[in-house]
XYZ file of C-alpha atoms in Angstrom:
670
model
C 132.869 91.311 98.008
C 129.410 92.361 96.815
C 127.440 90.286 99.353
C 129.332 91.860 102.253
C 128.806 95.330 100.762
C 125.080 94.614 100.353
C 124.752 93.470 103.963
C 126.554 96.506 105.404
C 124.608 98.848 103.149
C 121.207 97.191 103.532
C 119.705 100.614 104.280
C 120.106 101.355 100.565
C 117.503 98.707 99.705
C 114.464 100.818 100.753
C 116.274 104.124 100.112
C 116.709 103.610 96.361
C 112.962 103.154 95.622
C 112.331 106.054 98.006
C 114.592 108.343 95.959
C 112.936 107.101 92.764
C 109.557 108.052 94.240
C 110.719 111.603 94.972
C 112.117 112.039 91.467
C 109.202 110.378 89.672
C 106.575 112.050 91.813
C 107.849 115.606 91.866
C 109.709 115.967 88.571
C 106.878 115.893 86.073
C 109.357 116.641 83.298
C 110.483 113.022 83.520
C 107.216 111.880 81.970
C 107.372 108.248 80.953
C 111.037 108.115 81.954
C 109.653 107.716 85.464
C 108.897 104.084 84.625
C 112.513 103.402 83.642
C 113.760 105.175 86.767
C 111.525 103.163 89.098
C 112.315 99.841 87.400
C 116.042 100.615 87.682
C 115.735 101.501 91.369
C 113.795 98.332 92.194
C 116.284 96.276 90.147
C 119.137 97.752 92.207
C 117.265 96.883 95.422
C 116.738 93.380 94.052
C 120.485 93.017 93.406
C 121.321 94.230 96.913
C 118.722 91.859 98.402
C 120.336 89.000 96.513
C 123.664 89.988 98.017
C 122.129 90.094 101.503
C 120.607 86.620 101.288
C 123.863 85.273 99.837
C 125.747 86.700 102.807
C 123.203 85.309 105.256
C 123.489 81.839 103.717
C 127.278 81.916 103.731
C 127.818 83.363 107.229
C 126.302 82.444 110.590
C 123.885 85.361 110.852
C 121.297 84.229 113.389
C 119.347 85.787 116.210
C 122.402 85.346 118.403
C 124.566 87.157 115.870
C 122.398 89.235 113.500
C 123.566 92.224 111.561
C 122.292 95.295 113.386
C 122.957 98.941 112.617
C 121.201 101.525 114.802
C 121.171 105.249 115.332
C 119.280 107.473 117.737
C 116.219 108.976 116.076
C 115.062 111.258 118.868
C 115.117 111.551 122.639
C 111.954 112.405 124.583
C 112.817 112.794 128.247
C 114.206 109.452 129.354
C 112.767 107.732 126.268
C 115.301 107.085 123.524
C 113.792 106.290 120.142
C 116.044 104.491 117.684
C 115.908 103.595 114.028
C 118.060 101.007 112.372
C 118.456 97.909 110.269
C 118.054 94.336 111.504
C 119.168 91.581 109.145
C 118.629 87.943 110.045
C 117.432 84.962 107.969
C 113.754 85.945 108.030
C 114.649 89.497 106.954
C 116.827 88.223 104.107
C 114.091 85.910 102.840
C 111.485 88.673 102.917
C 113.807 91.107 101.132
C 114.394 88.599 98.351
C 110.701 87.798 97.921
C 109.491 91.404 98.023
C 112.098 92.728 95.595
C 111.678 89.785 93.184
C 107.916 90.145 92.955
C 108.099 93.945 92.895
C 110.608 93.899 90.031
C 108.457 91.522 87.986
C 105.388 93.674 88.661
C 107.275 96.864 87.719
C 108.482 95.386 84.415
C 105.007 94.044 83.724
C 103.506 97.469 84.438
C 105.609 99.073 81.707
C 103.580 97.130 79.163
C 100.290 97.083 81.016
C 100.159 100.850 81.691
C 101.841 102.056 78.496
C 98.725 103.824 77.212
C 97.597 105.229 80.543
C 97.963 109.015 80.935
C 98.732 108.581 84.644
C 101.685 106.269 84.044
C 104.204 108.550 85.811
C 101.990 108.890 88.876
C 101.425 105.141 88.901
C 105.133 104.333 89.006
C 105.749 106.966 91.667
C 103.154 105.288 93.898
C 104.644 101.849 93.211
C 108.103 103.080 94.149
C 106.859 104.528 97.445
C 104.963 101.319 98.165
C 108.040 99.153 97.606
C 110.191 101.502 99.706
C 107.687 101.341 102.577
C 107.468 97.550 102.465
C 111.234 97.127 102.410
C 111.574 99.584 105.284
C 109.033 97.540 107.244
C 110.980 94.329 106.659
C 114.313 95.874 107.707
C 112.940 97.599 110.831
C 114.802 96.855 114.042
C 112.015 97.947 116.389
C 108.258 98.223 116.612
C 108.108 101.990 116.253
C 110.012 101.923 112.978
C 107.899 98.996 111.799
C 104.725 100.930 112.605
C 105.868 103.997 110.643
C 106.456 101.932 107.504
C 103.350 99.862 108.265
C 101.301 103.039 107.958
C 103.289 104.026 104.875
C 102.228 100.802 103.186
C 98.624 101.532 104.146
C 98.818 105.029 102.662
C 100.242 103.681 99.405
C 97.542 101.038 99.163
C 94.961 103.821 99.424
C 96.645 105.751 96.623
C 97.024 102.712 94.382
C 93.561 101.228 94.922
C 92.082 104.635 94.193
C 94.366 105.217 91.209
C 91.386 105.628 88.888
C 89.954 108.272 91.162
C 87.570 109.476 88.450
C 85.417 106.430 89.186
C 83.196 106.499 92.241
C 83.766 102.762 92.802
C 87.553 103.248 92.939
C 87.271 106.111 95.406
C 84.905 104.134 97.618
C 87.158 101.047 97.511
C 90.199 103.132 98.466
C 88.375 104.701 101.403
C 87.065 101.312 102.492
C 90.581 99.831 102.480
C 92.031 102.803 104.323
C 89.386 102.918 107.060
C 89.197 99.152 107.579
C 92.938 98.711 107.889
C 93.087 101.696 110.245
C 90.868 99.757 112.648
C 93.439 96.985 112.738
C 96.314 99.461 112.952
C 94.777 101.041 116.046
C 94.883 97.671 117.794
C 98.489 97.215 116.725
C 99.340 100.667 118.081
C 97.763 99.831 121.439
C 99.820 96.632 121.576
C 103.015 98.528 120.779
C 102.289 101.117 123.477
C 101.571 98.325 125.960
C 104.958 96.736 125.234
C 106.734 100.075 125.615
C 105.038 100.872 128.921
C 105.671 97.420 130.347
C 109.123 96.555 129.017
C 110.531 100.028 128.392
C 111.757 99.048 124.925
C 110.421 98.373 121.445
C 113.588 96.807 120.073
C 112.924 93.342 118.647
C 116.088 91.772 120.043
C 115.528 93.221 123.502
C 111.914 92.041 123.523
C 113.034 88.518 122.626
C 115.103 88.449 125.814
C 112.577 90.184 128.077
C 109.410 88.315 127.105
C 110.382 84.993 128.786
C 111.135 86.891 132.004
C 107.576 88.207 132.014
C 106.237 84.662 132.397
C 108.590 83.955 135.282
C 107.492 87.061 137.176
C 103.869 87.881 136.358
C 102.542 84.999 134.263
C 100.934 84.985 130.816
C 97.949 87.334 131.213
C 99.829 90.404 130.053
C 101.356 88.563 127.097
C 97.917 87.274 126.104
C 96.512 90.800 126.040
C 99.563 92.070 124.136
C 99.288 89.183 121.671
C 95.602 89.918 121.046
C 96.245 93.616 120.426
C 99.243 93.053 118.176
C 97.318 90.516 116.106
C 94.504 92.991 115.392
C 96.969 94.725 113.051
C 97.461 91.617 110.886
C 93.699 90.990 110.934
C 93.317 94.292 109.095
C 96.415 94.326 106.905
C 96.390 90.612 106.074
C 92.680 90.511 105.343
C 91.534 88.156 108.087
C 87.935 87.788 109.214
C 86.152 90.094 110.012
C 88.386 92.898 108.632
C 88.829 91.191 105.251
C 86.058 93.172 103.536
C 88.410 95.712 101.957
C 90.580 93.292 100.036
C 88.190 92.058 97.287
C 87.132 95.646 96.599
C 90.768 96.614 96.126
C 90.463 95.045 92.656
C 89.369 98.513 91.589
C 93.047 99.342 91.248
C 95.092 98.350 88.181
C 95.930 94.652 87.923
C 99.668 95.091 88.686
C 98.640 96.673 91.989
C 96.487 93.679 92.797
C 99.528 91.469 92.280
C 101.762 93.735 94.335
C 99.398 94.139 97.289
C 98.074 90.572 97.367
C 101.228 88.582 96.673
C 104.340 89.345 98.657
C 103.927 92.748 100.120
C 101.236 94.414 102.195
C 98.985 91.455 103.015
C 101.907 89.345 104.200
C 103.274 92.012 106.541
C 101.108 90.667 109.354
C 102.407 87.118 108.901
C 105.949 88.455 109.028
C 105.287 90.502 112.173
C 103.707 87.640 114.127
C 106.560 85.317 113.122
C 109.049 87.929 114.293
C 107.273 88.007 117.683
C 107.075 84.223 118.047
C 108.540 84.304 121.611
C 105.531 86.329 122.773
C 102.917 84.098 121.146
C 104.630 80.936 122.339
C 103.962 82.074 125.901
C 100.196 82.338 125.431
C 98.045 79.351 124.514
C 94.951 81.551 124.390
C 96.502 83.964 121.872
C 97.600 81.079 119.646
C 94.122 79.562 119.751
C 92.587 82.910 118.790
C 94.984 83.265 115.860
C 94.219 79.730 114.668
C 90.420 80.115 114.795
C 90.503 83.429 112.922
C 92.708 81.838 110.256
C 90.465 78.774 109.905
C 87.338 80.901 109.444
C 89.094 82.987 106.807
C 90.587 80.015 104.956
C 87.286 78.165 104.521
C 84.624 80.836 104.205
C 86.618 83.131 101.945
C 87.376 80.165 99.726
C 83.635 79.579 99.309
C 83.322 83.145 98.056
C 85.654 82.343 95.162
C 83.176 79.790 93.792
C 80.572 82.355 92.725
C 82.859 85.112 91.415
C 82.788 85.911 87.706
C 85.367 88.709 87.689
C 88.719 87.041 87.013
C 90.550 89.322 89.434
C 88.055 88.764 92.243
C 88.460 84.989 91.981
C 92.182 85.389 92.571
C 91.521 87.964 95.315
C 89.366 85.564 97.349
C 92.015 82.938 96.751
C 94.478 85.295 98.432
C 92.197 85.670 101.450
C 91.889 81.904 101.757
C 95.643 81.309 101.487
C 96.352 84.021 104.049
C 93.997 82.076 106.296
C 96.213 79.003 105.805
C 99.263 81.032 106.876
C 97.440 82.370 109.916
C 96.367 78.882 110.972
C 100.011 77.809 110.748
C 100.952 80.686 113.063
C 98.344 79.506 115.548
C 99.791 75.975 115.403
C 103.253 77.382 116.303
C 104.427 76.400 112.818
C 105.837 79.867 112.151
C 108.518 78.670 109.749
C 105.919 76.823 107.670
C 103.716 79.938 107.628
C 106.633 81.995 106.328
C 107.458 79.183 103.881
C 103.934 79.395 102.462
C 104.272 83.175 102.412
C 107.260 82.780 100.101
C 105.797 80.167 97.756
C 102.439 81.931 97.683
C 104.116 85.204 96.726
C 105.403 83.761 93.457
C 102.409 81.760 92.262
C 99.860 84.328 93.406
C 101.737 87.154 91.649
C 101.843 84.859 88.621
C 98.068 84.325 88.755
C 97.327 88.026 89.114
C 99.663 89.005 86.304
C 98.251 86.163 84.221
C 94.782 87.550 84.887
C 96.035 90.946 83.748
C 97.413 89.415 80.576
C 94.014 87.811 79.917
C 92.364 91.195 80.485
C 94.713 92.770 77.926
C 94.067 89.964 75.453
C 90.323 90.279 75.995
C 90.461 94.015 75.436
C 89.727 94.685 79.080
C 86.804 92.399 79.593
C 87.206 90.783 83.054
C 84.137 88.498 83.067
C 85.206 84.847 82.808
C 81.792 83.984 81.371
C 82.786 85.957 78.266
C 85.974 84.004 77.618
C 86.672 80.376 76.737
C 89.196 78.713 74.438
C 91.908 81.336 75.070
C 94.679 78.717 75.109
C 94.672 78.882 71.297
C 95.130 82.630 71.248
C 97.338 83.174 74.341
C 99.637 80.140 74.691
C 102.188 81.726 77.047
C 99.518 83.127 79.348
C 97.755 79.752 79.242
C 100.780 77.693 80.262
C 101.921 80.089 82.989
C 98.396 80.392 84.406
C 98.159 76.596 84.498
C 101.434 76.464 86.426
C 100.141 79.049 88.894
C 96.869 77.151 89.344
C 98.648 73.830 89.911
C 100.897 75.474 92.508
C 97.912 77.083 94.222
C 95.906 73.884 94.625
C 98.930 72.029 96.026
C 99.939 69.665 93.218
C 102.899 67.465 94.255
C 106.311 68.719 93.096
C 104.968 72.264 92.635
C 106.017 74.924 95.143
C 102.618 75.361 96.756
C 102.404 71.664 97.583
C 105.321 71.664 100.013
C 104.165 74.647 102.045
C 100.435 73.911 101.934
C 100.820 70.229 102.776
C 103.163 71.152 105.631
C 100.577 73.534 107.081
C 97.876 70.859 107.023
C 100.200 68.319 108.646
C 101.341 70.823 111.268
C 97.757 71.602 112.241
C 97.005 67.864 112.368
C 99.780 67.426 114.958
C 99.012 70.650 116.860
C 97.561 70.554 120.369
C 96.355 74.152 120.541
C 92.613 74.457 121.362
C 90.698 74.711 118.102
C 93.250 72.757 116.037
C 90.730 69.986 115.293
C 88.238 72.425 113.775
C 91.031 74.198 111.917
C 92.292 70.911 110.468
C 88.947 70.025 108.915
C 88.473 73.595 107.718
C 91.784 73.390 105.859
C 90.966 69.985 104.381
C 87.630 71.308 103.150
C 89.471 74.334 101.823
C 91.642 72.074 99.655
C 88.583 70.891 97.718
C 87.121 74.388 97.524
C 90.411 75.904 96.325
C 90.830 73.285 93.605
C 87.224 73.769 92.487
C 87.191 77.567 92.133
C 90.745 77.715 90.737
C 90.046 75.293 87.926
C 86.563 76.663 87.420
C 88.297 79.880 86.444
C 90.957 78.034 84.456
C 88.475 75.946 82.435
C 86.126 78.863 81.777
C 88.991 81.079 80.586
C 91.233 78.751 78.607
C 89.092 75.782 77.577
C 85.689 75.081 76.174
C 83.833 76.921 73.476
C 84.954 80.521 72.806
C 82.315 82.966 74.044
C 84.012 86.279 73.364
C 82.573 86.719 69.874
C 79.081 87.396 71.187
C 79.851 88.602 74.693
C 81.436 91.967 74.083
C 79.442 95.013 74.828
C 79.661 98.103 76.847
C 78.645 96.408 80.055
C 81.129 93.629 79.651
C 84.164 95.642 80.438
C 86.049 95.574 83.626
C 87.835 98.172 85.589
C 91.238 98.184 83.977
C 90.425 99.853 80.676
C 92.703 102.800 81.504
C 92.183 104.658 78.313
C 91.937 101.726 75.898
C 89.107 101.210 73.514
C 87.423 98.026 74.563
C 84.252 98.114 72.536
C 83.215 95.962 69.694
C 84.076 92.383 68.855
C 87.789 91.697 69.095
C 89.778 88.519 68.668
C 91.915 87.811 71.766
C 95.669 88.111 71.357
C 98.803 87.248 73.305
C 100.255 90.042 75.381
C 103.517 91.767 74.405
C 106.849 90.438 75.662
C 107.129 93.029 78.424
C 104.051 91.371 79.936
C 104.815 87.723 79.173
C 108.475 87.770 80.339
C 107.493 88.456 83.989
C 104.981 85.611 83.701
C 107.731 83.207 82.667
C 110.086 84.520 85.355
C 107.458 83.997 88.064
C 106.462 80.576 86.715
C 109.963 79.221 87.367
C 109.972 79.702 91.183
C 106.312 78.672 91.252
C 107.578 75.240 90.232
C 110.977 74.839 91.901
C 111.245 77.164 94.923
C 109.282 74.799 97.144
C 111.587 71.860 96.506
C 114.679 74.031 96.952
C 113.636 75.545 100.279
C 111.564 72.712 101.752
C 114.376 70.980 103.600
C 115.652 73.999 105.508
C 112.269 75.629 106.141
C 110.230 72.593 107.118
C 112.874 71.211 109.453
C 113.518 74.723 110.773
C 117.232 74.839 110.095
C 117.074 78.107 108.169
C 115.096 79.836 110.930
C 116.953 78.199 113.808
C 117.295 80.766 116.580
C 115.278 83.331 114.671
C 111.880 81.761 115.286
C 111.148 80.433 118.770
C 109.085 77.274 119.249
C 108.697 75.410 122.541
C 108.554 71.852 121.260
C 107.461 70.448 124.635
C 104.310 72.592 124.526
C 103.684 72.741 120.787
C 104.874 69.577 119.002
C 103.722 70.393 115.457
C 107.102 71.351 114.011
C 108.886 68.542 115.837
C 106.440 66.069 114.270
C 107.092 67.486 110.803
C 110.849 67.239 111.277
C 110.517 63.669 112.545
C 108.609 62.551 109.446
C 110.780 64.490 106.992
C 112.591 62.330 104.430
C 113.383 64.853 101.712
C 111.392 66.781 99.133
C 111.131 63.891 96.675
C 109.760 61.486 99.282
C 107.319 64.137 100.467
C 106.009 64.715 96.946
C 105.679 60.990 96.233
C 103.851 60.473 99.514
C 101.617 63.390 98.588
C 100.007 61.305 95.837
C 98.558 59.030 98.526
C 97.449 61.716 100.971
C 93.897 62.880 101.666
C 94.568 66.490 100.548
C 95.722 65.221 97.135
C 92.535 63.274 96.513
C 90.439 66.204 97.716
C 92.345 68.346 95.215
C 91.704 65.835 92.424
C 88.022 65.740 93.378
C 87.815 69.530 93.204
C 89.478 69.678 89.777
C 87.341 66.819 88.429
C 84.159 68.462 89.716
C 85.076 71.764 88.085
C 85.871 69.958 84.813
C 82.541 68.129 84.788
C 80.496 71.161 85.811
C 81.927 73.646 83.357
C 83.160 71.605 80.393
C 81.110 68.414 80.297
C 77.731 69.400 81.738
C 77.560 73.195 82.175
C 73.850 73.070 83.000
C 74.598 71.689 86.475
C 75.885 74.957 88.044
C 72.700 76.777 87.008
C 70.522 74.025 88.526
C 72.554 74.024 91.729
C 72.235 77.787 91.921
C 68.455 77.485 91.776
C 68.401 74.568 94.227
C 70.614 76.288 96.775
C 69.442 79.800 96.053
C 69.582 80.785 99.723
C 73.233 79.825 100.081
C 74.060 81.508 96.795
C 72.358 84.699 97.957
C 74.366 84.682 101.174
C 77.604 84.247 99.239
C 76.618 86.859 96.675
C 76.035 89.323 99.507
C 79.417 88.448 101.067
C 77.815 86.968 104.192
C 76.081 90.353 104.638
C 79.181 91.649 106.384
C 79.267 94.796 104.284
C 75.653 95.510 105.163
C 76.310 94.757 108.822
C 79.338 97.047 108.857
C 77.344 99.741 107.073
C 74.443 99.433 109.545
C 76.272 98.740 112.797
C 79.656 100.403 112.572
C 79.225 103.111 109.938
C 75.551 103.685 110.703
C 76.162 103.367 114.426
C 78.985 105.894 114.228
C 76.736 108.281 112.303
C 73.894 107.792 114.781
C 76.260 108.276 117.692
C 77.698 111.381 116.071
C 74.238 112.737 115.331
C 73.146 112.045 118.925
C 76.213 113.701 120.380
C 75.696 116.651 118.054
C 71.998 117.176 118.701
C 71.807 116.184 122.364
C 75.357 116.722 123.453
C 76.502 119.748 121.491
C 73.252 121.508 120.685
C 71.233 120.322 123.693
C 73.749 120.128 126.530
C 76.687 122.356 125.613
C 74.978 125.016 123.511
C 71.523 124.716 125.073
C 72.234 124.175 128.757
C 75.786 125.330 129.400
C 76.298 128.207 126.975
C 72.785 129.485 126.355
C 71.591 128.346 129.784
C 74.314 130.257 131.586
C 73.547 133.297 129.437
C 69.868 133.044 130.351
C 70.760 132.603 134.039
C 72.949 135.695 133.993
C 70.207 137.596 132.178
C 67.560 136.534 134.749
C 69.854 137.363 137.663
C 70.614 140.734 136.112
C 66.946 141.465 135.703
C 66.348 140.631 139.384
C 69.179 142.867 140.511
C 67.985 145.597 138.242
C 64.757 145.762 140.219
C 66.708 147.138 143.146
C 68.443 149.800 141.106
C 65.733 152.513 141.423
C 67.962 155.588 141.557
C 66.295 156.940 144.755
C 68.608 157.739 147.711
C 66.076 156.806 150.361
C 65.710 153.304 148.889
C 69.475 152.755 149.163
C 69.469 154.105 152.762
C 66.724 151.669 153.756
C 68.668 148.777 152.167
C 71.776 149.748 154.177
C 69.779 149.884 157.425
C 68.264 146.474 156.760
C 71.720 145.035 156.039
C 73.203 146.536 159.179
C 70.364 145.172 161.269
C 70.904 141.712 159.798
C 74.591 141.811 160.654
C 73.859 142.898 164.224
C 71.315 140.178 164.834
C 73.636 137.558 163.245
C 76.969 138.420 164.804
C 76.021 139.678 168.282
C 74.979 136.229 169.595
C 78.193 134.796 168.204
C 80.302 137.423 169.970
C 78.436 136.839 173.255
C 79.001 133.096 173.161
C 82.690 133.604 172.386
C 83.133 135.767 175.536
C-alpha cells in the first residue's frame, strides 16, 4: 500500500529535493532542465507527504505510538547524537502544507522566472530550501532540528539576495541573515541548556522528562529554557523586535516571498513551540511573554501595512501581523488553533503573494499600487483569486481564515494567562486594521480608475524585473497559465480547508496526545470545545460577532477612502503627519538597531581595537615588555666594563653581603 510505503520511507521526502539541489546546482549542463527536475522532485515529495497524512489519518499514530526511525549519528564520549524521523499528526500536517505550497510555488516559478538568466540557480536554491524545511519538520530531536533550522536560514539568505547585483538585495540578505542569527543564538543556548539538564535532546524523551522537572525543582529552569527557545522563533518567525528583516526580504523574487512567508521558514517557530507544548505549559511566565510579544507584533505590524504602496510589502506586513496572531494563540495555550491558523494562512498567504506576482507580471514589473487600478478587466483570474485570498485573510465567514482567526480571538478571550486582556483587544483592533489595509490594496489594484497609462516610467518599476523590459506605457495583461493554475489551486483550499479541518483541530481531536494542554490551568481550548457546534454553526454565528463587524467596518472604510472619496487619505496624512512619519520610518527600529546594536558593536570593536589591542596588548604588554627588557639590559650593560678589577670588586661585595646575611641566621640556628 502506498501510504504505508510513504510512512516507512518518510526520509525520502526531504532527500528528493536535496538530490535535485545537488544536480541542479552543480550540473550546469542541465540549464533550464533544472526547473523540470526540481518541480518533479517536489511533486514526488508532495505525493509521499500525501501518503504519510493518509496513513496517519487511517492508523492510530499519536504521541503514544508515533512512527520513529533513528540511527546513531556520532558518539562523543558518553554523548550519543542521533538523527532520525519522527512522524505524528503535527508532522504529517506540516509535511502536507509545506509540500503543497512549495509545489505550487515551483510551478509558478517556471512561468515567472522563464526569462531570467539565473533560472537554474534559482531552482537549485528553492530545492535546497524545501529540503531543509522538510528535514526540520521530520526531525526527531533538537540537534537535528537546529541543523535544518540553520539550513533554512542559509537558503533564505541566498534567495533574498538572488539579485545580488543590486545593493539593496545584498543589504536585505545580510540583514535577514544577521537578524535571524541573533534569534538562533538564543535557540542554541536553550538547546544546550536542555542537553545539560536532561541529558537528551530527543523530543519524545523530553516530553516525558519535562513534567518531572516541575516535581523536583519547580518551574524556574523551564521558564528560562522557554525564554531562550522562544528567541529562535522571534527571529525566524518575524516577531517584535526581530521582525525588521522580513519586509526587506521583498528584494527577492516574488515566488520566494510566497515560499518564505507562507508555509515554510516563518512558521518554523510556531511549529517548534507547539512541539514543545509540555515545556511551555509548565511556565505561566513564559506563556505570558509569548503572548505579549505576539500581541505587539499583530497590532503594530498591521498598522505598517496601511501606509505601504509596494504591493509585496503590504502582503509582507500582513504576514507579520498574522504570525503575531499565531504567537498569541501559543501564549494562550491554544497550540492546536495556532497550528490550524498556520495551515490556513499558508494557503491564502501564498495565494496573495503569487497573486501579487501575477499583478507585477501584468503590470510589466511595476509594484506600486498607486500606478494600478481597474485591473479586474484585464486580469480576471488574478482578480478573482486575489479577492478569495483577501476574504480569507480578513476572516470572512465560511472562508478558511475565518475558522482559525476567529478561534484564536475566542481562545484569547477565554485565556487566563497574564496579558491576555491586552492581547484580546490588540487582536480585535487588528481585525479592523487587517481588513482596511487588505482591501485598500485590493481596491487600488483591481477597482477604480485605471492609472497605469500615465504612471509608467523608469522610477515606477519594482524589484522583480529580472531581465524584462518594463519601460514605456503597456496595457496590463493576464498572466500565462503556468502562473494562473497555481493561483486557482491555492484558491481552493483558501476557501474549503478551514471548514474541513475545523472540527478536528478546534476540538483538539487531531492533535490529541501530540499537543499537551493542562485544561485546569489554561481553559481556553476547553472553552472552545464546549461552545463548538460544527463549522456551519460557527460560520453563521460569525455574522453576529464583534470581529465580523470590525471586518466590515475596515472594508467599508477602505472602500470609501479609496473609491468614493480618495481625497480623505491625503488629508488624514497631513493631519496625522507625526504618526505617518513614525510608521514611514518603521517605528525607528532600523535606526535604533543601526545606532545601538550595529553602531554600538562598531564602537565597542573600535574601542577594543584602539585601547585594548593597540593600547593594552600592543602598547603595554608587547611593546611595554620590550621596552622593559631594553631598559633592564641597558642597566646591566653599565656593569659590563671589561675590566678585571671591577669584576673582582663586585665579587668581594657579593661575598660580604652573603656573610653579613647568613652568619646571623646560622648563629640563631645553633
